Amino acid sequence: MGIKIDRIILRHIRIPLVHFFETSFGRTFDRDIVLVEACAGDVSGWGEVTAGENPFYNEEWTGSVWPLIIDYIAPRILKHEFADASEVNARTAHIRGHNMTRGGVETAIWDLQARLHNEPLWKAIGGTRHEIGCGVSIGIQDSVEQLLEMIETEVAAGYQRIKMKIKPGWDVEVIRQVRERFPQIKLMADANSAYTLADIDHLKKLDDFYLMMIEQPLAHDDIIDHAVLQAALQTPICLDECIRSAHQAEQAIRLKAGRIINIKLGRVGGFGEAKRVHDVCQANNIPVWCGGMLESGIGRAHNIALSTLPNFVLPGDVSASKRYWKRDIIVPPVEVSPTGTITVSDAPGFGYEIDKEFLETLIVRQETLI
Ligand code: OSB
Ligand code: MG
C-alpha cells in the first residue's frame, strides 16, 4: 500500500516560551513555528519545521519556510505515488540547504505512513528501545546565581545530564562555579559556533572541568578547524551545526573533527537522512544523541521516536513539555520520569494526539495546498 498526499495544510503558530532561551546568537521569548499536516483521504500526518525565528542557527527562518514549501516542495509531493516514506527525501534533494523545511514535510509523511499502517512511528523507523534517557539544555542567564538555581531544579527533577550554553564572556568562569556547586553531575557546554581557533588556549581551560563534551565550538560550516581543536583538547567535541548529511558525518569522523555527534531531524532533513547519519556513526563507534530546537509537542514526539534507534546511547535534549509551554499542542504532554526518562508511546504514528482546540487559538496564518 503506497502513499499519495492529496492535501497539505500549513499552519504558522505563535506560542510563548515559559522562560526565554538564550544562545550565543540571541534570546528567544516566543516561538514562531510552521506545522505541516499531510493528508491522504481522512488520515493526517503531522510534521514540524524546526527553523528558528531568525536565520542565525542556520540559513532558515520561519519566514523562509512558507514560500519554499509552496513553490518548491509541495509541487514535488502532492499527488505523487510514494511506495514508502523513505522515498520522500530524494523528491526534494535537489533543493540546496533548507533541510529543516524539507524535514518538516518529510517527517509529516513518516507520521502519516505509520498512522495508515496503524503502527507506532518508532517501530516503523527501526527503533529498539521503549524508554529514552533525557537531559536538558539551559540557556545563558542574566546571572550565575540564576543559572545555578535552574540547574538545581533540573537535577532535582531527575534529568540525566545538564547542558549549559556558553559564549565568550560566559564560559570558563561560569563553568568553574557550576562545577564547584555540582561536582558530580554529567555536564556539557554548547557554544553554537561562538569561537575560532584563535581561542584555542582559552578553550583548553575547559579540560579542567571533566565535561562530557563541548558542542560545536567553531564555525557552523567547519569540520577542518574542529579537527585541529579536537587534537588539542582532552574533552570530546560534539558536532551539531556542521553535520547536515551522512556524507558530512562520514567526512567529520574520518578527519577526527569530533568524537560525538548530535542528530537533529530538521538539520539533516528528516528521518531518512537522520537514520543514515545514525548508521554511519554506529559503524564508526561514534555515539549519538538527539538534539532539540525548542520544538512544540509535534517535533518533540518525532524526536522521541528518533531517540529509540540503537546508537542513541547518550541522553538527548528531549525534555518535558512543561519546560517550554504552559500548555502543549499535543495530548498528553511529554512527561519525564523522576529518573530522567520518557516512556515511548505505542499509539499509532508519533503516539500523541493534536490538541486541535488549543492549536486553533495559536494560528497566525493557515493555507491549504492541493
Ligand atoms: O544548539 O542545540 C542547540 C535551541 C535552539 C537552537 C540551537 C540549539 C538549541 C538547544 C535547545 O540547545 C534544546 C532544546 O530543545 O531544549
Ligand atoms: Mg547545539
Coordinates of C-alpha atoms and ligand atoms in Angstrom, one line a residue:
M1 CA 0.0 0.0 0.0
G2 CA 1.6 3.2 -1.2
I3 CA 1.0 6.8 0.0
K4 CA -0.5 9.6 -2.0
I5 CA -0.8 13.0 -0.4
D6 CA -3.9 14.8 -1.6
R7 CA -3.6 17.9 0.6
I8 CA -1.1 19.7 2.7
I9 CA -2.2 22.2 5.3
L10 CA 0.3 24.7 6.5
R11 CA -0.1 26.5 9.8
H12 CA 2.1 29.2 11.3
I13 CA 1.6 29.3 15.0
R14 CA 3.0 31.6 17.7
I15 CA 3.4 30.3 21.2
P16 CA 5.3 31.9 24.1
L17 CA 8.1 30.0 25.9
V18 CA 7.6 29.6 29.7
H19 CA 11.2 31.1 30.1
F20 CA 13.3 32.8 27.5
F21 CA 16.1 30.8 25.9
E22 CA 19.4 32.4 25.1
T23 CA 22.3 31.0 23.0
S24 CA 25.4 32.7 21.7
F25 CA 23.4 34.0 18.8
G26 CA 20.4 35.5 20.7
R27 CA 17.5 35.3 23.0
T28 CA 14.1 33.8 22.1
F29 CA 10.9 34.6 24.0
D30 CA 8.2 33.3 21.6
R31 CA 8.4 30.6 19.1
D32 CA 7.0 31.1 15.6
I33 CA 6.6 27.6 14.2
V34 CA 5.3 26.2 10.9
L35 CA 3.4 22.9 11.2
V36 CA 2.8 20.6 8.3
E37 CA -0.3 18.5 8.1
A38 CA 0.0 15.9 5.2
C39 CA -3.4 14.3 4.3
A40 CA -4.3 11.1 2.5
G41 CA -8.0 10.9 2.4
D42 CA -9.2 11.3 6.0
V43 CA -5.9 10.3 7.6
S44 CA -3.4 13.0 8.5
G45 CA 0.3 13.0 9.5
W46 CA 1.9 15.9 11.2
G47 CA 5.4 17.5 11.0
E48 CA 7.1 20.5 12.5
V49 CA 9.6 22.7 10.7
T50 CA 12.3 23.3 13.3
A51 CA 13.7 26.6 11.8
G52 CA 14.2 29.4 14.3
E53 CA 12.6 32.9 14.1
N54 CA 15.8 34.3 12.6
P55 CA 18.5 32.8 10.2
F56 CA 21.1 32.6 13.0
Y57 CA 21.4 28.9 13.7
N58 CA 21.3 28.1 10.0
E59 CA 20.1 29.8 6.9
E60 CA 16.4 29.1 7.5
W61 CA 13.8 31.1 9.5
T62 CA 10.1 31.0 9.9
G63 CA 9.6 33.4 7.0
S64 CA 11.6 31.3 4.6
V65 CA 9.6 28.1 5.2
W66 CA 6.3 29.1 3.8
P67 CA 7.3 30.1 0.2
L68 CA 9.8 27.2 0.0
I69 CA 7.0 24.7 0.7
I70 CA 4.5 26.4 -1.6
D71 CA 6.9 27.0 -4.6
Y72 CA 9.3 24.0 -4.4
I73 CA 8.3 21.2 -2.0
A74 CA 4.5 20.8 -2.3
P75 CA 4.5 20.5 -6.1
R76 CA 7.0 17.6 -5.8
I77 CA 5.0 15.9 -3.1
L78 CA 1.3 16.4 -3.8
K79 CA -0.4 13.6 -5.8
H80 CA 3.0 11.7 -6.2
E81 CA 2.8 8.0 -5.6
F82 CA 5.3 7.0 -2.8
A83 CA 5.8 3.3 -2.2
D84 CA 7.3 4.3 1.1
A85 CA 8.1 7.3 3.2
S86 CA 11.8 6.6 2.8
E87 CA 11.4 7.9 -0.8
V88 CA 10.3 11.4 0.3
N89 CA 13.8 12.8 1.0
A90 CA 15.0 12.2 -2.6
R91 CA 12.0 14.0 -4.1
T92 CA 13.3 17.3 -2.6
A93 CA 17.0 16.6 -2.5
H94 CA 17.7 18.9 -5.5
I95 CA 16.9 21.9 -3.2
R96 CA 20.1 23.4 -1.8
G97 CA 20.0 23.8 2.0
H98 CA 16.7 24.3 3.8
N99 CA 16.8 20.9 5.4
M100 CA 14.5 21.9 8.2
T101 CA 11.8 22.9 5.8
R102 CA 12.3 19.7 3.8
G103 CA 12.4 17.7 7.0
G104 CA 9.1 19.3 8.3
V105 CA 7.3 17.8 5.3
E106 CA 9.2 14.5 5.3
T107 CA 8.6 13.8 9.0
A108 CA 4.8 14.5 8.5
I109 CA 4.8 11.8 5.8
W110 CA 6.5 9.3 8.1
D111 CA 3.9 10.0 10.7
L112 CA 1.1 9.7 8.1
Q113 CA 2.5 6.3 6.9
A114 CA 2.7 5.0 10.4
R115 CA -0.9 6.1 11.1
L116 CA -2.1 4.5 7.8
H117 CA -0.3 1.3 8.9
N118 CA -1.7 1.6 12.4
E119 CA 1.8 1.2 13.9
P120 CA 3.9 3.4 16.2
L121 CA 6.4 5.5 14.3
W122 CA 9.3 4.5 16.5
K123 CA 8.9 0.9 15.4
A124 CA 8.4 1.9 11.7
I125 CA 11.8 3.6 11.7
G126 CA 13.6 0.7 13.3
G127 CA 13.6 1.8 16.9
T128 CA 14.7 -0.7 19.6
R129 CA 14.0 0.9 23.0
H130 CA 10.9 1.6 24.9
E131 CA 12.4 4.3 27.1
I132 CA 14.8 7.1 26.3
G133 CA 17.2 9.0 28.5
C134 CA 16.8 12.7 28.8
G135 CA 19.0 15.7 29.5
V136 CA 18.2 19.4 29.5
S137 CA 19.7 22.4 27.6
I138 CA 19.9 25.5 29.8
G139 CA 20.3 28.9 28.1
I140 CA 22.5 31.8 29.1
Q141 CA 21.0 33.6 32.1
D142 CA 21.2 37.1 33.5
S143 CA 23.3 35.9 36.4
V144 CA 25.3 32.9 37.5
E145 CA 23.0 32.6 40.6
Q146 CA 20.0 32.2 38.3
L147 CA 21.8 29.5 36.3
L148 CA 22.8 27.6 39.4
E149 CA 19.2 27.7 40.6
M150 CA 18.0 26.3 37.3
I151 CA 20.5 23.5 37.3
E152 CA 19.4 22.7 40.9
T153 CA 15.8 22.4 39.7
E154 CA 16.6 20.2 36.7
V155 CA 18.9 17.9 38.7
A156 CA 16.2 17.5 41.3
A157 CA 13.7 16.7 38.5
G158 CA 15.9 13.7 37.6
Y159 CA 17.4 14.8 34.3
Q160 CA 20.4 12.7 33.5
R161 CA 22.7 15.4 32.2
I162 CA 22.9 19.2 32.1
K163 CA 23.9 21.1 29.0
M164 CA 24.7 24.8 29.5
K165 CA 25.1 27.4 26.7
I166 CA 28.4 29.2 26.6
K167 CA 29.8 32.2 24.7
P168 CA 32.8 34.5 25.1
G169 CA 32.4 36.2 28.5
W170 CA 30.0 33.4 29.7
D171 CA 32.2 30.3 29.7
V172 CA 35.3 29.3 31.8
E173 CA 34.4 31.2 35.0
V174 CA 30.8 30.3 34.9
I175 CA 31.6 26.6 34.3
R176 CA 34.0 26.8 37.2
Q177 CA 31.2 28.0 39.5
V178 CA 28.8 25.3 38.2
R179 CA 31.4 22.6 38.9
E180 CA 32.1 23.9 42.4
R181 CA 28.4 23.7 43.3
F182 CA 27.7 20.5 41.3
P183 CA 31.0 18.4 41.2
Q184 CA 29.1 15.2 40.4
I185 CA 26.7 16.0 37.6
K186 CA 27.1 15.0 34.0
L187 CA 27.8 18.4 32.5
M188 CA 28.5 19.7 29.0
A189 CA 28.7 23.0 27.2
D190 CA 27.3 24.2 23.8
A191 CA 28.9 27.2 22.2
N192 CA 26.8 27.4 19.0
S193 CA 29.9 28.4 16.9
A194 CA 30.9 31.3 19.1
Y195 CA 34.7 30.7 18.9
T196 CA 37.5 30.4 16.4
L197 CA 40.9 28.6 16.5
A198 CA 42.3 31.9 17.8
D199 CA 40.6 30.9 21.1
I200 CA 42.4 27.6 21.4
D201 CA 44.3 28.4 24.6
H202 CA 41.1 29.7 26.2
L203 CA 39.1 26.6 25.1
K204 CA 41.8 24.3 26.6
K205 CA 40.9 25.6 30.0
L206 CA 37.7 23.7 29.7
D207 CA 39.6 20.5 30.1
D208 CA 39.8 21.2 33.8
F209 CA 36.1 20.5 34.3
Y210 CA 35.7 16.9 33.1
L211 CA 32.9 17.9 30.8
M212 CA 31.1 15.1 28.9
M213 CA 31.7 17.1 25.7
I214 CA 31.8 20.6 24.3
E215 CA 29.3 21.1 21.5
Q216 CA 30.0 23.0 18.2
P217 CA 32.7 25.4 19.5
L218 CA 33.8 26.6 16.0
A219 CA 32.1 27.8 12.8
H220 CA 28.7 26.4 11.8
D221 CA 30.1 25.0 8.5
D222 CA 33.5 23.9 9.6
I223 CA 34.9 20.5 10.2
I224 CA 38.6 21.2 9.5
D225 CA 39.3 23.6 12.3
H226 CA 37.3 21.3 14.7
A227 CA 39.8 18.5 13.8
V228 CA 42.7 20.8 14.9
L229 CA 40.9 21.8 18.1
Q230 CA 39.9 18.2 18.9
A231 CA 43.6 17.1 18.7
A232 CA 44.5 19.9 21.2
L233 CA 41.7 19.1 23.7
Q234 CA 41.1 16.2 26.1
T235 CA 37.4 16.9 26.2
P236 CA 35.4 15.3 23.4
I237 CA 33.9 17.6 20.8
C238 CA 30.3 17.0 19.8
L239 CA 29.3 18.3 16.4
D240 CA 25.9 19.9 15.8
E241 CA 25.5 22.7 13.2
C242 CA 28.1 21.4 10.8
I243 CA 26.7 17.9 10.3
R244 CA 23.8 18.2 7.8
S245 CA 24.2 14.9 6.0
A246 CA 25.5 11.4 6.4
H247 CA 28.3 12.3 4.0
Q248 CA 29.4 15.2 6.2
A249 CA 29.2 12.9 9.2
E250 CA 31.5 10.4 7.4
Q251 CA 34.0 13.1 6.5
A252 CA 34.0 14.6 10.0
I253 CA 34.7 11.2 11.5
R254 CA 37.4 10.5 9.0
L255 CA 39.1 13.8 9.9
K256 CA 38.6 13.2 13.7
A257 CA 36.7 16.5 13.9
G258 CA 34.8 15.2 17.0
R259 CA 34.0 12.1 19.0
I260 CA 30.3 12.5 19.4
I261 CA 27.5 13.7 17.0
N262 CA 24.2 15.3 17.9
I263 CA 21.5 14.4 15.4
K264 CA 18.6 16.8 14.8
L265 CA 15.9 15.7 12.4
G266 CA 15.4 19.2 10.9
R267 CA 19.1 19.9 10.4
V268 CA 19.6 16.8 8.3
G269 CA 16.2 17.0 6.5
G270 CA 14.1 14.3 8.2
F271 CA 14.1 10.6 9.2
G272 CA 15.7 9.2 6.1
E273 CA 18.9 11.2 6.4
A274 CA 18.8 11.0 10.3
K275 CA 18.9 7.2 10.1
R276 CA 21.8 7.3 7.6
V277 CA 23.8 9.7 9.9
H278 CA 23.0 7.3 12.8
D279 CA 24.2 4.3 10.8
V280 CA 27.5 6.0 9.7
C281 CA 28.1 6.9 13.4
Q282 CA 27.3 3.4 14.6
A283 CA 29.6 1.8 12.1
N284 CA 32.4 4.1 13.3
N285 CA 31.8 3.7 17.1
I286 CA 30.7 7.4 17.4
P287 CA 27.9 7.7 20.0
V288 CA 24.9 10.0 19.1
W289 CA 22.2 11.8 20.9
C290 CA 19.1 13.7 19.8
G291 CA 19.3 17.4 19.8
G292 CA 16.4 19.8 20.2
M293 CA 15.2 23.1 18.6
L294 CA 12.7 24.2 21.3
E295 CA 10.1 22.1 19.5
S296 CA 6.4 22.1 20.1
G297 CA 4.9 18.7 21.0
I298 CA 4.9 17.6 17.4
G299 CA 8.6 18.0 16.8
R300 CA 9.2 16.7 20.3
A301 CA 7.2 13.5 19.6
H302 CA 9.3 12.9 16.4
N303 CA 12.5 13.4 18.4
I304 CA 11.3 10.8 20.9
A305 CA 10.8 8.3 18.1
L306 CA 14.2 9.1 16.6
S307 CA 15.9 8.5 20.0
T308 CA 14.8 4.9 20.1
L309 CA 17.3 3.9 17.4
P310 CA 20.1 1.7 18.9
N311 CA 23.1 4.1 18.7
F312 CA 21.3 6.9 20.6
V313 CA 23.2 5.9 23.7
L314 CA 23.6 9.3 25.3
P315 CA 20.8 11.4 27.0
G316 CA 19.5 13.9 24.5
D317 CA 18.0 17.4 24.6
V318 CA 14.4 15.9 24.6
S319 CA 12.7 17.0 27.8
A320 CA 9.2 17.6 29.2
S321 CA 6.6 19.8 27.5
K322 CA 6.2 21.8 30.7
R323 CA 9.8 23.1 30.5
Y324 CA 8.8 25.0 27.3
W325 CA 5.0 25.5 27.3
K326 CA 2.2 26.4 29.7
R327 CA 0.1 24.1 27.5
D328 CA 1.5 22.0 24.7
I329 CA -0.3 21.4 21.4
I330 CA -0.3 17.6 21.9
V331 CA -2.1 15.5 24.4
P332 CA -1.0 14.1 26.7
P333 CA 2.0 16.4 27.1
V334 CA 5.5 14.8 27.1
E335 CA 6.4 13.8 30.6
V336 CA 9.7 12.8 32.1
S337 CA 10.1 10.3 35.0
P338 CA 11.9 11.0 38.2
T339 CA 14.9 9.1 36.8
G340 CA 15.0 11.3 33.7
T341 CA 13.4 9.0 31.2
I342 CA 10.5 9.2 28.7
T343 CA 8.4 6.1 28.1
V344 CA 7.8 5.8 24.4
S345 CA 4.1 5.7 23.4
D346 CA 2.8 2.7 21.4
A347 CA -0.1 4.6 19.9
P348 CA -0.1 4.8 16.1
G349 CA 2.1 7.4 14.4
F350 CA 4.2 9.6 16.7
G351 CA 2.0 8.5 19.6
Y352 CA 0.2 11.7 20.7
E353 CA -3.0 13.4 19.6
I354 CA -3.1 17.0 18.4
D355 CA -5.0 19.4 20.7
K356 CA -6.9 21.0 17.8
E357 CA -8.9 23.3 20.0
F358 CA -5.8 24.9 21.6
L359 CA -4.0 24.9 18.2
E360 CA -6.7 27.0 16.7
T361 CA -6.0 29.7 19.2
L362 CA -2.3 30.0 18.2
I363 CA -2.7 30.3 14.4
V364 CA -1.1 33.3 12.7
R365 CA -1.6 32.1 9.2
Q366 CA -3.0 29.0 7.5
E367 CA -3.1 27.7 4.0
T368 CA -4.3 24.5 2.3
L369 CA -2.3 23.3 -0.7
I370 CA -3.8 20.9 -3.3
Ligands
OSB1 O1 22.4 24.2 19.6 O2 21.3 22.6 20.4 C1 21.3 23.8 20.0 C2 18.0 25.6 20.7 C3 17.9 26.4 19.6 C4 18.9 26.4 18.7 C5 20.0 25.6 18.9 C6 20.1 24.7 20.0 C7 19.1 24.8 20.9 C8 19.1 24.0 22.1 C9 17.8 23.7 22.8 O3 20.1 23.6 22.7 C10 17.5 22.3 23.0 C11 16.0 22.1 23.4 O4 15.2 22.0 22.5 O5 15.8 22.1 24.6
MG2 MG 23.8 22.7 19.7

